[in-house]
Short mmCIF file of C-alpha atoms in Angstrom, two decimals:
data_model
loop_
_atom_site.label_atom_id
_atom_site.label_comp_id
_atom_site.label_asym_id
_atom_site.label_seq_id
_atom_site.Cartn_x
_atom_site.Cartn_y
_atom_site.Cartn_z
CA GLN R 1 -22.02 141.98 84.72
CA GLN R 2 -21.06 138.48 87.13
CA GLN R 3 -19.55 136.86 83.72
CA GLY R 4 -18.55 140.19 82.54
CA ALA R 5 -16.46 139.90 85.76
CA TRP R 6 -14.95 137.14 84.98
CA THR R 7 -13.39 138.96 81.39
CA GLN R 8 -12.35 141.71 83.04
CA HIS R 9 -10.43 139.36 85.04
CA ASP R 10 -8.69 138.03 82.09
CA PHE R 11 -8.27 141.04 80.91
CA GLY R 12 -6.36 142.44 83.97
CA HIS R 13 -3.96 139.62 83.96
CA ARG R 14 -2.92 140.61 80.54
CA SER R 15 -4.35 136.65 79.47
CA VAL R 16 -5.80 136.96 76.39
CA PHE R 17 -4.24 139.34 73.86
CA ASN R 18 0.17 138.30 72.73
CA SER R 19 -0.09 142.85 73.01
CA THR R 20 -0.36 144.07 76.82
CA ARG R 21 -1.54 147.36 75.45
CA LEU R 22 -4.44 145.31 73.71
CA ASN R 23 -5.26 143.46 77.01
CA ARG R 24 -5.36 146.49 79.13
CA ILE R 25 -7.63 148.65 76.44
CA PHE R 26 -10.24 146.08 76.43
CA HIS R 27 -9.82 146.05 80.17
CA TYR R 28 -11.02 149.28 80.41
CA PHE R 29 -13.74 148.78 77.57
CA THR R 30 -15.24 146.04 80.33
CA MET R 31 -14.33 147.30 82.93
CA CYS R 32 -15.39 150.99 82.98
CA CYS R 33 -17.27 151.47 80.13
CA LEU R 34 -19.95 147.56 80.59
CA LYS R 35 -19.32 147.35 83.79
CA GLY R 36 -19.49 151.02 85.15
CA THR R 37 -16.15 150.07 87.39
CA GLY R 38 -12.75 151.42 87.55
CA SER R 39 -10.02 149.17 86.39
CA ALA R 40 -7.42 150.79 88.07
CA TRP R 41 -9.22 149.84 91.15
CA TRP R 42 -9.10 146.12 90.07
CA ASN R 43 -5.61 146.58 89.46
CA TYR R 44 -4.12 148.09 92.94
CA ARG R 45 -6.03 145.85 95.10
CA HIS R 46 -5.46 142.88 92.76
CA PHE R 47 -1.75 142.60 91.76
CA GLN R 48 -1.36 143.23 95.91
CA HIS R 49 -3.99 139.68 96.19
CA HIS R 50 -2.24 138.21 93.88
CA SER R 51 1.48 138.50 95.51
CA LYS R 52 0.46 137.58 98.99
CA PRO R 53 -2.85 136.48 99.55
CA ASN R 54 -4.40 136.37 102.52
CA ASN R 55 -1.14 137.80 104.16
CA HIS R 56 -3.28 140.93 106.75
CA ASN R 57 -1.87 143.93 103.81
CA ASP R 58 -4.17 141.54 101.41
CA PRO R 59 -6.87 143.90 100.27
CA ASP R 60 -9.42 141.04 98.52
CA ILE R 61 -9.65 140.08 102.55
CA PRO R 62 -12.19 140.90 104.51
CA ALA R 63 -10.72 143.54 107.39
CA PRO R 64 -12.11 143.84 110.84
CA PHE R 65 -12.43 147.36 109.29
CA PRO R 66 -14.95 148.84 108.31
CA PHE R 67 -16.02 144.76 107.49
CA PRO R 68 -17.14 142.84 110.46
CA PHE R 69 -14.69 140.33 110.32
CA LEU R 70 -11.97 138.45 111.90
CA LEU R 71 -9.94 135.68 109.61
CA GLY R 72 -7.84 133.32 110.63
CA LYS R 73 -6.08 132.05 113.81
CA THR R 74 -3.09 134.76 114.72
CA ILE R 75 -5.46 137.97 114.51
CA PRO R 76 -8.26 136.71 116.39
CA GLU R 77 -6.63 135.52 119.28
CA GLU R 78 -5.07 138.86 119.62
CA TRP R 79 -7.95 141.04 119.21
CA GLY R 80 -10.12 139.16 121.98
CA LYS R 81 -7.15 138.94 124.13
CA LYS R 82 -6.72 143.23 124.38
CA HIS R 83 -10.28 142.85 123.81
CA TRP R 84 -10.65 144.82 121.25
CA GLY R 85 -14.15 144.81 118.27
CA TRP R 86 -16.46 146.52 118.11
CA LEU R 87 -19.48 143.28 116.86
CA PRO R 88 -19.44 139.98 118.29
CA TYR R 89 -17.33 137.70 116.29
CA HIS R 90 -18.26 134.41 117.90
CA LEU R 91 -21.17 134.73 115.55
CA GLN R 92 -19.81 136.02 112.46
CA HIS R 93 -20.41 133.03 110.87
CA LYS R 94 -24.35 133.40 110.86
CA TYR R 95 -24.41 137.89 109.92
CA PHE R 96 -21.50 136.48 106.80
CA PHE R 97 -24.84 135.89 104.76
CA PHE R 98 -26.64 139.44 105.52
CA THR R 99 -23.34 141.08 105.14
CA LEU R 100 -20.57 140.84 102.70
CA PRO R 101 -22.57 138.68 100.09
CA PRO R 102 -25.00 141.56 99.59
CA LEU R 103 -23.43 144.63 100.07
CA VAL R 104 -19.95 144.17 98.61
CA VAL R 105 -20.77 145.06 95.09
CA PRO R 106 -23.78 147.28 95.35
CA VAL R 107 -22.28 149.46 98.37
CA ILE R 108 -18.58 148.92 99.45
CA TYR R 109 -17.65 148.45 96.11
CA HIS R 110 -18.90 151.86 94.96
CA VAL R 111 -17.59 153.60 97.47
CA GLU R 112 -13.94 152.08 97.46
CA ILE R 113 -14.61 153.28 93.55
CA VAL R 114 -14.72 156.83 94.40
CA HIS R 115 -12.28 157.22 97.63
CA HIS R 116 -9.52 155.26 95.32
CA ILE R 117 -10.53 157.84 91.89
CA ILE R 118 -10.21 160.89 94.22
CA THR R 119 -7.49 160.26 96.17
CA LYS R 120 -5.16 158.79 93.53
CA ARG R 121 -6.11 161.52 90.47
CA ASN R 122 -7.50 158.40 88.36
CA TRP R 123 -9.72 160.85 86.23
CA GLN R 124 -8.77 158.40 82.89
CA ASP R 125 -11.54 156.01 85.13
CA PHE R 126 -13.39 158.86 85.35
CA LEU R 127 -13.84 159.88 81.98
CA TRP R 128 -14.08 155.45 80.95
CA MET R 129 -16.47 155.57 84.10
CA LEU R 130 -19.20 158.06 83.17
CA THR R 131 -19.70 156.28 79.59
CA PHE R 132 -21.11 153.90 81.00
CA TYR R 133 -23.14 155.96 83.31
CA LEU R 134 -24.12 158.36 80.43
CA ARG R 135 -25.55 155.14 78.68
CA TYR R 136 -27.66 153.79 80.96
CA ARG R 137 -28.84 157.54 81.68
CA TYR R 138 -30.06 158.34 77.36
CA PHE R 139 -31.38 154.73 77.39
CA VAL R 140 -32.80 152.57 80.00
CA LYS R 141 -34.29 156.57 82.18
CA PRO R 142 -36.18 157.07 79.38
CA LEU R 143 -37.46 153.49 80.02
CA ILE R 144 -38.57 152.85 82.81
CA GLY R 145 -38.04 156.04 84.45
CA LEU R 146 -35.52 157.19 87.32
CA TYR R 147 -36.80 156.02 90.21
CA GLY R 148 -37.42 152.25 88.32
CA GLY R 149 -32.99 152.91 86.79
CA LEU R 150 -31.91 152.86 89.58
CA THR R 151 -33.98 149.95 91.01
CA LEU R 152 -32.88 147.99 88.34
CA TYR R 153 -29.43 148.77 89.00
CA PHE R 154 -28.38 148.32 91.84
CA PHE R 155 -30.83 144.58 92.25
CA VAL R 156 -28.37 143.51 89.38
CA ARG R 157 -25.14 144.53 91.38
CA PHE R 158 -27.37 143.41 94.88
CA LEU R 159 -27.47 139.67 92.61
CA GLU R 160 -24.01 140.41 90.97
CA SER R 161 -22.68 140.68 94.97
CA HIS R 162 -24.16 137.45 95.60
CA TRP R 163 -22.79 134.87 92.44
CA PHE R 164 -18.93 137.71 93.26
CA ILE R 165 -19.16 135.91 96.50
CA TRP R 166 -19.94 133.15 97.03
CA CYS R 167 -18.23 131.59 93.95
CA THR R 168 -14.89 133.24 94.79
CA GLN R 169 -14.88 133.54 98.18
CA PHE R 170 -14.38 130.00 99.23
CA ASN R 171 -11.16 129.83 97.81
CA HIS R 172 -8.83 131.53 100.12
CA LEU R 173 -11.48 132.23 103.54
CA ALA R 174 -10.95 128.40 104.87
CA MET R 175 -7.31 127.98 103.84
CA GLU R 176 -4.51 129.72 106.08
CA MET R 177 -5.09 133.35 107.02
CA ASP R 178 -1.83 135.10 109.49
CA VAL R 179 -0.04 138.29 109.50
CA ASP R 180 3.26 137.93 106.80
CA ASP R 181 5.48 134.09 107.66
CA LEU R 182 8.20 134.45 104.97
CA LYS R 183 7.27 131.55 103.31
CA ASP R 184 8.23 131.56 99.40
CA TRP R 185 6.67 132.40 97.08
CA PRO R 186 4.21 129.20 95.41
CA ALA R 187 4.66 128.18 99.57
CA ARG R 188 2.17 130.71 100.00
CA GLN R 189 0.26 130.43 96.74
CA ALA R 190 -0.60 126.90 97.43
CA ALA R 191 -1.30 126.82 101.22
CA THR R 192 -3.83 130.00 100.59
CA THR R 193 -5.51 129.22 97.52
CA ALA R 194 -8.28 126.38 96.99
CA ASN R 195 -9.62 124.70 94.13
CA ALA R 196 -13.06 123.28 93.70
CA ASP R 197 -14.75 120.40 91.30
CA GLY R 198 -16.09 121.35 88.12
CA GLY R 199 -17.02 120.66 84.11
CA LEU R 200 -18.14 122.37 81.66
CA PHE R 201 -20.78 124.87 83.90
CA MET R 202 -19.21 125.22 86.76
CA ASP R 203 -15.83 125.95 84.59
CA TRP R 204 -18.69 128.61 83.38
CA PHE R 205 -20.69 129.56 86.78
CA LEU R 206 -16.93 130.05 88.67
CA GLY R 207 -15.40 131.68 85.31
CA HIS R 208 -12.33 129.12 86.39
CA MET R 209 -11.53 130.44 89.63
CA ASN R 210 -12.08 126.88 90.95
CA PHE R 211 -8.47 126.40 89.19
CA GLN R 212 -6.93 128.57 91.58
CA ILE R 213 -4.09 126.97 92.87
CA GLU R 214 -3.37 127.06 88.56
CA HIS R 215 -4.47 130.79 88.10
CA HIS R 216 -2.20 131.56 91.25
CA PHE R 217 0.36 130.16 90.09
CA PHE R 218 0.61 130.85 86.26
CA PRO R 219 -1.33 134.65 86.69
CA THR R 220 -1.28 135.56 83.30
CA MET R 221 -1.41 131.93 81.72
CA PRO R 222 -5.73 131.86 80.07
CA ARG R 223 -8.15 130.39 82.19
CA HIS R 224 -8.60 127.68 79.60
CA ASN R 225 -5.54 126.06 79.86
CA TYR R 226 -5.86 125.25 83.77
CA PRO R 227 -7.51 122.28 83.71
CA LYS R 228 -4.25 121.15 81.12
CA VAL R 229 -1.40 122.55 83.54
CA ARG R 230 -2.89 120.54 87.29
CA PRO R 231 -1.94 117.35 86.73
CA TYR R 232 1.70 119.99 86.47
CA ALA R 233 0.97 122.17 89.76
CA LYS R 234 -0.83 118.59 91.27
CA ALA R 235 2.85 117.49 90.61
CA PHE R 236 4.62 120.09 91.60
CA CYS R 237 3.55 120.60 95.26
CA ALA R 238 3.88 116.19 95.65
CA LYS R 239 7.27 117.41 94.72
CA HIS R 240 8.34 119.74 97.17
CA GLY R 241 5.58 118.80 99.91
CA LEU R 242 2.50 121.79 99.07
CA LYS R 243 -0.56 121.61 100.15
CA TYR R 244 -2.64 120.99 97.36
CA THR R 245 -5.96 121.34 98.24
CA GLN R 246 -9.80 120.34 95.88
CA LYS R 247 -13.10 119.60 97.02
CA PRO R 248 -17.03 119.96 96.06
CA PHE R 249 -18.20 123.19 95.45
CA LEU R 250 -20.48 123.42 98.23
CA THR R 251 -18.17 121.50 100.23
CA ALA R 252 -15.85 124.64 100.03
CA VAL R 253 -18.53 127.17 100.85
CA GLY R 254 -19.28 125.18 103.88
CA ASP R 255 -15.59 124.75 105.22
CA MET R 256 -15.65 128.74 104.19
CA LEU R 257 -18.73 129.41 106.81
CA LYS R 258 -16.44 126.64 109.04
CA SER R 259 -13.97 128.73 109.21
CA LEU R 260 -15.17 132.08 110.28
CA GLU R 261 -16.86 130.16 113.41
CA GLU R 262 -13.55 129.33 114.12
CA SER R 263 -12.13 132.15 114.22
CA GLY R 264 -14.48 133.73 115.75
CA ASN R 265 -14.40 131.33 119.01
CA ILE R 266 -10.56 132.18 119.11
CA TRP R 267 -12.11 135.06 119.72
CA LYS R 268 -14.25 135.04 121.73
CA LYS R 269 -12.17 132.40 124.28
CA ALA R 270 -9.14 134.85 124.67
CA TRP R 271 -11.47 137.82 125.46
CA GLU R 272 -13.05 135.35 128.09
CA MET R 273 -9.92 133.48 129.14
CA SER R 274 -7.89 137.29 129.60
CA LYS R 275 -10.78 138.07 132.03
CA ASP R 276 -8.91 136.47 134.73
CA PHE R 277 -5.50 138.53 134.18
#
């Protein structure tokens, strides 16, 4: 399922075929028929993410509601000063393990997709998705029963959710993240994205998302070309004084957790200091 997610990402970015129509058809097929999720929902979210990553309106970034996180520096300080918040955000680097990785795909995304279909009246997505669930109903349920089928379904979503979160969020959560600062497009992409060291296995395991800077510079480029353009991306950033961040994968994951802790401490400090006024 997660490798299917990397594949639909390629189709969604129109980076497989020269034909936009073919990319779109295969995106519907992969996303809806093979994965049982929404193609139009994904496009709606992901294209906003690419236009202004780590902006407070970026739908790919966990927000205080419904997600229990405060990110960056500006928003945690503002919330702390106003005594806003419904959770102990200074502990968010600890409860992260029990919220975002296990819940995003099996719970949160399911709710989002249904909400998108109903509010946008996107019945085309619904019909495409129906082929997945009907196939699952008639091929899986007879083998392991209703309870076994549901258990298998959500267990796979649970595993997929962990794979997805740990392999994507390190690219952005530890980077610059605040309200819109009117940076030009290349500067914003470089300031808000990070790469991880690769290799044959890591490139496959991460779906080439370890080339996140190159992906954000060239969203429609086939991912097997990212290693080829990396030297040019580095040279471009050096020429224009832009940040080019690359680190080992485990270091990137550790920095992501540290950034959650730092943001939570900013919120707590602002909350405590505002008590004196």
